[in-house]
mmCIF file of C-alpha atoms in Angstrom:
data_model
loop_
_atom_site.group_PDB
_atom_site.id
_atom_site.type_symbol
_atom_site.label_atom_id
_atom_site.label_comp_id
_atom_site.label_asym_id
_atom_site.label_seq_id
_atom_site.Cartn_x
_atom_site.Cartn_y
_atom_site.Cartn_z
ATOM 1 C CA MET L 118 110.443 109.034 120.859
ATOM 2 C CA THR L 119 106.701 109.640 120.728
ATOM 3 C CA PHE L 120 103.841 109.090 123.169
ATOM 4 C CA ALA L 121 100.653 107.168 122.444
ATOM 5 C CA HIS L 122 98.751 109.102 125.166
ATOM 6 C CA PRO L 123 100.648 112.379 125.645
ATOM 7 C CA TYR L 124 97.836 114.013 127.650
ATOM 8 C CA PHE L 125 98.898 111.889 130.675
ATOM 9 C CA LEU L 126 102.057 114.005 130.826
ATOM 10 C CA LEU L 127 99.924 116.858 132.172
ATOM 11 C CA LEU L 128 99.889 114.952 135.457
ATOM 12 C CA LEU L 129 103.561 115.885 135.859
ATOM 13 C CA LEU L 130 102.431 119.464 136.541
ATOM 14 C CA LEU L 131 100.656 118.242 139.677
ATOM 15 C CA LEU L 132 103.774 116.752 141.250
ATOM 16 C CA PRO L 133 105.460 120.037 142.335
ATOM 17 C CA PHE L 134 102.173 121.234 143.852
ATOM 18 C CA LEU L 135 101.630 117.956 145.719
ATOM 19 C CA ALA L 136 105.238 118.004 146.951
ATOM 20 C CA TRP L 137 104.838 121.593 148.207
ATOM 21 C CA LEU L 138 101.520 120.723 149.858
ATOM 22 C CA LYS L 139 103.004 117.720 151.634
ATOM 23 C CA GLY L 140 106.041 119.734 152.748
ATOM 24 C CA LYS L 141 103.832 122.522 154.133
ATOM 25 C CA ARG L 142 101.816 120.070 156.210
ATOM 26 C CA GLY L 143 104.992 118.466 157.534
ATOM 27 C CA SER L 144 105.454 115.019 159.021
ATOM 28 C CA PRO L 145 103.898 113.881 162.331
ATOM 29 C CA PRO L 146 106.312 114.270 165.320
ATOM 30 C CA ALA L 147 108.240 111.230 166.396
ATOM 31 C CA PHE L 148 107.934 112.220 170.110
ATOM 32 C CA LEU L 149 105.631 114.482 172.114
ATOM 33 C CA TYR L 150 107.112 116.459 175.047
ATOM 34 C CA SER L 151 105.288 118.279 177.808
ATOM 35 C CA SER L 152 108.100 120.836 178.006
ATOM 36 C CA VAL L 153 110.915 121.869 175.654
ATOM 37 C CA LYS L 154 113.281 121.979 178.668
ATOM 38 C CA LEU L 155 113.407 118.203 178.468
ATOM 39 C CA VAL L 156 115.320 118.391 175.171
ATOM 40 C CA GLU L 157 117.470 121.478 175.767
ATOM 41 C CA GLY L 158 120.602 119.352 175.622
ATOM 42 C CA LEU L 159 119.710 117.981 172.198
ATOM 43 C CA THR L 160 119.592 121.281 170.324
ATOM 44 C CA ASN L 161 122.965 120.719 168.665
ATOM 45 C CA ILE L 162 121.873 117.443 167.033
ATOM 46 C CA ARG L 163 122.222 117.694 163.235
ATOM 47 C CA ARG L 164 119.055 117.338 161.175
ATOM 48 C CA SER L 165 118.970 114.137 159.064
ATOM 49 C CA ARG L 166 118.624 114.375 155.271
ATOM 50 C CA ALA L 167 117.288 110.819 154.976
ATOM 51 C CA GLY L 168 113.679 111.944 154.790
ATOM 52 C CA LEU L 169 114.423 114.299 151.902
ATOM 53 C CA PHE L 170 116.217 111.538 150.003
ATOM 54 C CA LEU L 171 113.355 109.089 150.467
ATOM 55 C CA ALA L 172 110.816 111.738 149.432
ATOM 56 C CA ALA L 173 112.844 112.463 146.297
ATOM 57 C CA LEU L 174 112.790 108.766 145.428
ATOM 58 C CA ARG L 175 108.996 108.707 145.915
ATOM 59 C CA TRP L 176 108.362 111.711 143.638
ATOM 60 C CA LEU L 177 110.772 110.431 140.990
ATOM 61 C CA MET L 178 108.914 107.110 141.040
ATOM 62 C CA PHE L 179 105.592 108.924 140.456
ATOM 63 C CA ALA L 180 107.135 110.870 137.546
ATOM 64 C CA ILE L 181 108.416 107.691 135.887
ATOM 65 C CA LEU L 182 105.040 105.942 136.231
ATOM 66 C CA ILE L 183 103.319 108.954 134.656
ATOM 67 C CA PHE L 184 105.717 108.631 131.710
ATOM 68 C CA ALA L 185 104.711 104.960 131.484
ATOM 69 C CA LEU L 186 101.019 105.935 131.402
ATOM 70 C CA ALA L 187 101.760 108.191 128.407
ATOM 71 C CA GLN L 188 103.116 105.049 126.630
ATOM 72 C CA PRO L 189 106.478 106.192 125.242
ATOM 73 C CA ARG L 190 107.670 104.375 122.137
ATOM 74 C CA LEU L 191 110.276 104.536 119.402
ATOM 75 C CA SER L 192 109.152 104.604 115.783
ATOM 76 C CA LYS L 193 111.114 101.860 114.029
ATOM 77 C CA SER L 194 109.810 102.202 110.465
ATOM 78 C CA THR L 195 107.024 103.505 108.292
ATOM 79 C CA THR L 196 105.534 101.438 105.478
ATOM 80 C CA GLU L 197 103.250 102.791 102.782
ATOM 81 C CA VAL L 198 100.794 100.337 101.247
ATOM 82 C CA LYS L 199 98.871 101.368 98.164
ATOM 83 C CA ALA L 200 95.556 99.603 97.639
ATOM 84 C CA SER L 201 93.189 100.297 94.768
ATOM 85 C CA GLY L 202 90.087 98.886 96.415
ATOM 86 C CA ILE L 203 89.802 96.227 93.676
ATOM 87 C CA ASP L 204 90.040 92.563 94.706
ATOM 88 C CA ILE L 205 90.677 90.053 91.910
ATOM 89 C CA VAL L 206 90.690 86.270 92.143
ATOM 90 C CA VAL L 207 91.957 84.299 89.143
ATOM 91 C CA ALA L 208 90.493 80.813 88.714
ATOM 92 C CA LEU L 209 92.897 78.781 86.574
ATOM 93 C CA ASP L 210 92.042 75.464 84.930
ATOM 94 C CA LEU L 211 94.566 72.768 85.867
ATOM 95 C CA SER L 212 92.938 69.866 84.019
ATOM 96 C CA GLY L 213 94.971 67.554 81.748
ATOM 97 C CA SER L 214 93.797 69.191 78.503
ATOM 98 C CA MET L 215 95.645 72.367 79.543
ATOM 99 C CA ASN L 216 98.841 70.537 78.517
ATOM 100 C CA THR L 217 97.747 70.679 74.856
ATOM 101 C CA PRO L 218 100.521 72.494 72.894
ATOM 102 C CA ASP L 219 98.311 74.505 70.538
ATOM 103 C CA TYR L 220 99.761 77.998 71.070
ATOM 104 C CA VAL L 221 102.656 79.205 68.931
ATOM 105 C CA VAL L 222 105.238 81.658 70.281
ATOM 106 C CA GLN L 223 108.306 82.443 68.159
ATOM 107 C CA ALA L 224 107.644 79.395 65.984
ATOM 108 C CA GLN L 225 107.580 77.162 69.043
ATOM 109 C CA ARG L 226 104.567 75.193 70.297
ATOM 110 C CA ILE L 227 103.606 76.199 73.871
ATOM 111 C CA SER L 228 100.994 74.491 76.034
ATOM 112 C CA ARG L 229 97.855 76.349 77.084
ATOM 113 C CA PHE L 230 98.915 76.110 80.693
ATOM 114 C CA ASN L 231 102.363 77.611 80.147
ATOM 115 C CA ILE L 232 101.090 80.521 78.061
ATOM 116 C CA ALA L 233 98.359 81.165 80.648
ATOM 117 C CA LYS L 234 100.987 81.294 83.423
ATOM 118 C CA THR L 235 103.197 83.684 81.433
ATOM 119 C CA VAL L 236 100.401 86.109 80.599
ATOM 120 C CA LEU L 237 98.954 85.915 84.109
ATOM 121 C CA GLU L 238 102.328 86.804 85.621
ATOM 122 C CA LYS L 239 102.467 89.929 83.440
ATOM 123 C CA PHE L 240 98.928 90.822 84.541
ATOM 124 C CA ILE L 241 99.942 90.496 88.198
ATOM 125 C CA ASP L 242 102.927 92.791 87.610
ATOM 126 C CA ALA L 243 100.609 95.349 85.989
ATOM 127 C CA ARG L 244 98.301 95.474 89.055
ATOM 128 C CA PRO L 245 100.658 96.359 91.956
ATOM 129 C CA ASN L 246 97.926 98.085 93.974
ATOM 130 C CA ASP L 247 95.307 95.320 93.815
ATOM 131 C CA ARG L 248 94.771 92.416 96.149
ATOM 132 C CA LEU L 249 95.041 89.289 94.006
ATOM 133 C CA GLY L 250 94.317 85.663 94.753
ATOM 134 C CA LEU L 251 94.648 82.410 92.799
ATOM 135 C CA ILE L 252 92.347 79.380 92.648
ATOM 136 C CA VAL L 253 93.175 76.244 90.663
ATOM 137 C CA PHE L 254 90.659 73.614 89.691
ATOM 138 C CA ALA L 255 90.421 70.287 87.879
ATOM 139 C CA VAL L 256 88.470 67.425 89.484
ATOM 140 C CA GLN L 257 88.359 69.610 92.635
ATOM 141 C CA ALA L 258 89.163 73.251 93.369
ATOM 142 C CA PHE L 259 91.898 74.482 95.688
ATOM 143 C CA ILE L 260 93.280 77.792 96.947
ATOM 144 C CA ALA L 261 96.771 78.272 95.488
ATOM 145 C CA SER L 262 97.116 81.718 97.076
ATOM 146 C CA PRO L 263 94.676 83.760 99.194
ATOM 147 C CA LEU L 264 94.049 87.393 98.352
ATOM 148 C CA THR L 265 97.243 89.325 98.971
ATOM 149 C CA LEU L 266 99.179 92.482 98.143
ATOM 150 C CA ASP L 267 102.379 90.430 98.339
ATOM 151 C CA HIS L 268 102.598 89.712 94.631
ATOM 152 C CA ASP L 269 106.048 88.113 94.923
ATOM 153 C CA PHE L 270 104.440 85.447 97.101
ATOM 154 C CA LEU L 271 101.626 85.045 94.562
ATOM 155 C CA ILE L 272 103.997 84.685 91.588
ATOM 156 C CA GLU L 273 106.127 82.204 93.535
ATOM 157 C CA ASN L 274 103.054 80.027 94.153
ATOM 158 C CA LEU L 275 102.027 80.363 90.504
ATOM 159 C CA GLY L 276 105.481 79.173 89.430
ATOM 160 C CA ARG L 277 105.144 76.024 91.520
ATOM 161 C CA LEU L 278 101.978 74.895 89.736
ATOM 162 C CA GLN L 279 102.092 72.118 87.140
ATOM 163 C CA ILE L 280 99.526 69.937 85.440
ATOM 164 C CA GLY L 281 99.163 66.999 87.809
ATOM 165 C CA THR L 282 99.654 69.092 90.948
ATOM 166 C CA ILE L 283 96.021 68.170 91.603
ATOM 167 C CA ASN L 284 93.886 65.430 90.039
ATOM 168 C CA ALA L 285 93.705 66.551 86.399
ATOM 169 C CA ASP L 286 91.202 64.009 85.034
ATOM 170 C CA ALA L 287 88.229 66.388 84.768
ATOM 171 C CA THR L 288 87.137 70.058 84.895
ATOM 172 C CA ALA L 289 84.988 71.377 87.759
ATOM 173 C CA ILE L 290 84.265 74.929 86.597
ATOM 174 C CA GLY L 291 81.422 75.407 89.095
ATOM 175 C CA ASP L 292 83.581 74.365 92.047
ATOM 176 C CA GLY L 293 86.374 76.668 90.848
ATOM 177 C CA LEU L 294 83.977 79.628 90.679
ATOM 178 C CA ALA L 295 82.454 78.844 94.083
ATOM 179 C CA THR L 296 85.894 78.615 95.715
ATOM 180 C CA ALA L 297 86.912 81.932 94.151
ATOM 181 C CA LEU L 298 83.633 83.489 95.291
ATOM 182 C CA ASN L 299 84.233 82.354 98.876
ATOM 183 C CA GLN L 300 87.439 84.422 98.864
ATOM 184 C CA LEU L 301 85.479 87.557 97.966
ATOM 185 C CA ARG L 302 82.041 87.332 99.542
ATOM 186 C CA ASP L 303 82.760 88.887 102.973
ATOM 187 C CA LEU L 304 85.088 91.637 101.743
ATOM 188 C CA LYS L 305 84.226 95.345 101.602
ATOM 189 C CA ALA L 306 86.141 96.139 98.391
ATOM 190 C CA LYS L 307 84.426 98.572 96.040
ATOM 191 C CA SER L 308 85.026 96.199 93.120
ATOM 192 C CA LYS L 309 85.246 92.396 93.307
ATOM 193 C CA ILE L 310 86.256 90.417 90.230
ATOM 194 C CA ILE L 311 86.841 86.809 89.178
ATOM 195 C CA VAL L 312 88.869 85.998 86.058
ATOM 196 C CA LEU L 313 88.095 82.442 84.922
ATOM 197 C CA MET L 314 90.502 80.715 82.507
ATOM 198 C CA THR L 315 89.510 77.330 81.153
ATOM 199 C CA ASP L 316 89.823 75.264 77.971
ATOM 200 C CA GLY L 317 86.845 72.942 78.344
ATOM 201 C CA GLY L 318 83.357 72.412 79.670
ATOM 202 C CA ASN L 319 82.118 71.574 83.141
ATOM 203 C CA ASN L 320 82.242 67.778 83.624
ATOM 204 C CA SER L 321 82.959 67.396 87.334
ATOM 205 C CA GLY L 322 82.283 68.935 90.721
ATOM 206 C CA LYS L 323 79.328 69.412 93.027
ATOM 207 C CA ILE L 324 78.278 72.934 92.011
ATOM 208 C CA ASP L 325 76.699 73.911 88.698
ATOM 209 C CA PRO L 326 78.607 76.806 87.061
ATOM 210 C CA LEU L 327 75.431 78.831 86.456
ATOM 211 C CA THR L 328 74.432 78.395 90.102
ATOM 212 C CA ALA L 329 77.818 79.778 91.107
ATOM 213 C CA ALA L 330 77.370 82.628 88.621
ATOM 214 C CA GLY L 331 73.969 83.419 90.151
ATOM 215 C CA ALA L 332 75.565 83.624 93.594
ATOM 216 C CA ALA L 333 78.247 85.943 92.205
ATOM 217 C CA GLN L 334 75.551 88.137 90.682
ATOM 218 C CA ALA L 335 73.775 88.384 94.043
ATOM 219 C CA LEU L 336 77.023 89.346 95.793
ATOM 220 C CA GLY L 337 78.011 91.938 93.199
ATOM 221 C CA VAL L 338 81.015 89.985 91.921
ATOM 222 C CA LYS L 339 81.850 90.434 88.237
ATOM 223 C CA ILE L 340 83.210 87.435 86.307
ATOM 224 C CA TYR L 341 85.401 87.706 83.218
ATOM 225 C CA THR L 342 85.672 84.381 81.380
ATOM 226 C CA ILE L 343 88.488 83.417 79.004
ATOM 227 C CA GLY L 344 88.261 80.379 76.721
ATOM 228 C CA LEU L 345 91.664 78.892 75.886
ATOM 229 C CA GLY L 346 92.631 76.754 72.911
ATOM 230 C CA ASN L 347 93.379 77.129 69.194
ATOM 231 C CA ALA L 348 90.531 75.489 67.281
ATOM 232 C CA GLU L 349 92.526 75.138 64.052
ATOM 233 C CA ILE L 350 95.487 73.373 65.647
ATOM 234 C CA VAL L 351 93.171 71.157 67.734
ATOM 235 C CA GLN L 352 91.510 70.048 64.487
ATOM 236 C CA GLN L 353 94.905 69.399 62.878
ATOM 237 C CA MET L 354 95.893 67.299 65.894
ATOM 238 C CA GLY L 355 92.705 65.260 65.553
ATOM 239 C CA LEU L 356 91.577 65.979 69.100
ATOM 240 C CA PRO L 357 87.887 65.715 70.112
ATOM 241 C CA ALA L 358 85.614 68.734 70.670
ATOM 242 C CA GLY L 359 86.034 68.363 74.427
ATOM 243 C CA TYR L 360 89.487 69.932 74.015
ATOM 244 C CA LEU L 361 87.866 73.291 73.233
ATOM 245 C CA PRO L 362 86.053 75.593 75.675
ATOM 246 C CA ASP L 363 82.289 75.612 76.147
ATOM 247 C CA GLU L 364 81.746 79.106 74.719
ATOM 248 C CA ASP L 365 78.016 79.105 75.384
ATOM 249 C CA LEU L 366 78.519 78.340 79.104
ATOM 250 C CA LEU L 367 81.343 80.870 79.512
ATOM 251 C CA GLY L 368 79.283 83.541 77.767
ATOM 252 C CA LYS L 369 76.323 82.960 80.091
ATOM 253 C CA ILE L 370 78.515 83.101 83.211
ATOM 254 C CA ALA L 371 80.018 86.427 82.140
ATOM 255 C CA GLY L 372 76.692 87.871 80.993
ATOM 256 C CA MET L 373 74.907 87.050 84.267
ATOM 257 C CA THR L 374 77.478 88.948 86.348
ATOM 258 C CA GLY L 375 78.125 92.000 84.159
ATOM 259 C CA GLY L 376 81.489 90.691 82.994
ATOM 260 C CA LYS L 377 82.640 89.717 79.518
ATOM 261 C CA PHE L 378 83.535 86.512 77.659
ATOM 262 C CA TYR L 379 86.763 86.386 75.663
ATOM 263 C CA ARG L 380 88.016 83.777 73.232
ATOM 264 C CA ALA L 381 91.810 83.424 73.107
ATOM 265 C CA ASN L 382 92.778 81.504 69.964
ATOM 266 C CA ASN L 383 96.417 82.535 70.191
ATOM 267 C CA ALA L 384 98.978 84.024 72.565
ATOM 268 C CA GLU L 385 98.584 87.544 71.173
ATOM 269 C CA GLN L 386 94.828 87.496 71.788
ATOM 270 C CA LEU L 387 95.309 86.244 75.342
ATOM 271 C CA GLN L 388 97.736 89.090 76.032
ATOM 272 C CA GLU L 389 95.278 91.623 74.539
ATOM 273 C CA ILE L 390 92.435 90.184 76.662
ATOM 274 C CA TYR L 391 94.342 90.750 79.872
ATOM 275 C CA GLY L 392 95.308 94.194 78.637
ATOM 276 C CA GLU L 393 91.626 95.045 78.132
ATOM 277 C CA ILE L 394 90.637 93.713 81.562
ATOM 278 C CA ASN L 395 93.465 95.785 83.006
ATOM 279 C CA ARG L 396 92.068 98.922 81.334
ATOM 280 C CA LEU L 397 88.443 98.199 82.275
ATOM 281 C CA GLU L 398 89.128 97.598 85.954
ATOM 282 C CA LYS L 399 90.994 100.692 87.119
ATOM 283 C CA SER L 400 90.639 102.703 90.310
ATOM 284 C CA GLU L 401 92.475 105.413 92.216
ATOM 285 C CA ALA L 402 94.964 103.988 94.667
ATOM 286 C CA VAL L 403 94.419 104.479 98.394
ATOM 287 C CA ILE L 404 97.615 104.937 100.382
ATOM 288 C CA ASN L 405 97.716 103.424 103.852
ATOM 289 C CA LYS L 406 100.615 104.183 106.181
ATOM 290 C CA TYR L 407 101.657 101.741 108.862
ATOM 291 C CA ASN L 408 104.091 102.600 111.649
ATOM 292 C CA GLU L 409 106.014 99.948 113.537
ATOM 293 C CA PHE L 410 106.765 100.932 117.123
ATOM 294 C CA LYS L 411 109.047 99.634 119.836
ATOM 295 C CA GLU L 412 107.162 100.111 123.086
ATOM 296 C CA LEU L 413 109.208 101.578 125.962
ATOM 297 C CA PHE L 414 106.564 101.793 128.704
ATOM 298 C CA PRO L 415 107.487 98.388 130.246
ATOM 299 C CA TRP L 416 110.973 99.782 130.984
ATOM 300 C CA PHE L 417 109.498 102.875 132.662
ATOM 301 C CA ILE L 418 107.148 100.729 134.753
ATOM 302 C CA ALA L 419 110.053 98.501 135.764
ATOM 303 C CA GLY L 420 112.122 101.566 136.678
ATOM 304 C CA GLY L 421 109.321 103.081 138.749
ATOM 305 C CA LEU L 422 108.717 99.839 140.622
ATOM 306 C CA ALA L 423 112.458 99.465 141.228
ATOM 307 C CA LEU L 424 112.592 102.933 142.809
ATOM 308 C CA LEU L 425 109.570 102.080 144.976
ATOM 309 C CA LEU L 426 111.304 98.893 146.133
ATOM 310 C CA ILE L 427 114.518 100.777 146.891
ATOM 311 C CA GLU L 428 112.588 103.358 148.916
ATOM 312 C CA ILE L 429 110.835 100.668 150.940
ATOM 313 C CA ILE L 430 114.095 98.820 151.650
ATOM 314 C CA LEU L 431 115.959 102.005 152.672
ATOM 315 C CA ALA L 432 113.063 103.190 154.826
ATOM 316 C CA GLN L 433 113.082 99.882 156.701
ATOM 317 C CA THR L 434 116.855 99.584 157.065
ATOM 318 C CA ILE L 435 119.508 102.336 157.120
ATOM 319 C CA PHE L 436 116.993 105.197 156.895
ATOM 320 C CA ARG L 437 114.533 103.672 159.326
ATOM 321 C CA LYS L 438 112.744 106.259 161.462
ATOM 322 C CA LEU L 439 111.125 106.095 164.836
ATOM 323 C CA PRO L 440 107.372 105.458 164.787
#
């Protein structure tokens, strides 16, 4: 058991002195006599101990209430949370073109979206001390997970995402960046980062991507941009140019904010890109300790009040004294 305010316990030292002082002064007489001869026949009457008992209850009550003031509590558990001071929000494209199967893993065609999810999950596992959040965007942008150190929760939400979870008919890069920026703008982290993954150009939304990048620059938020899609396989599939990322736009966004633009033509490159971002954005971990307490002071207050009530009842009933 510990005390939140142990200095209140010093008041216990006053109780013996106050009890001695009160005992020295004595209680006022119940009767006044003009002569002791009037009570000569009462000299053999035994002195009652009721007053001592009631006084003991009163001082015990004061002692218990002093304990309550010191706020006793039991420590239930201690949790250590390591935080690097780096906050990262990933903005993931969820438009229909992300279903294009132009990545090859072990001789199997994998869609851009599925490879992005796999690599992102590994990145999350590699950053246990960072607060991470996830934004998804297509026609509109949505928060899939707020910034959190609970990475199991983040990965669970990532696993639930599929193309078509939101309207996938277009790509609102500017809205995705602005939504990610809103997660970071009021935070005091020493490093704030957005990782943007997309496979196309901006063709929807209310906010221009460069306007969002300018806001990020003003707020000190660095943006890393990753262009997804294998140009050779897209050509073989006969798909239009809109199925490839707007490299010029992504390069400008990264350049304005002090970040870097990456082009991921295959799964190996995408893995290497996240490995490089992981190396670039490192910081010493800060360890925060949190104690969970079970407060006991309500029980002490209840006990003190119960003793006070008992004293009052006894003083007015079986231990009642003459006025």
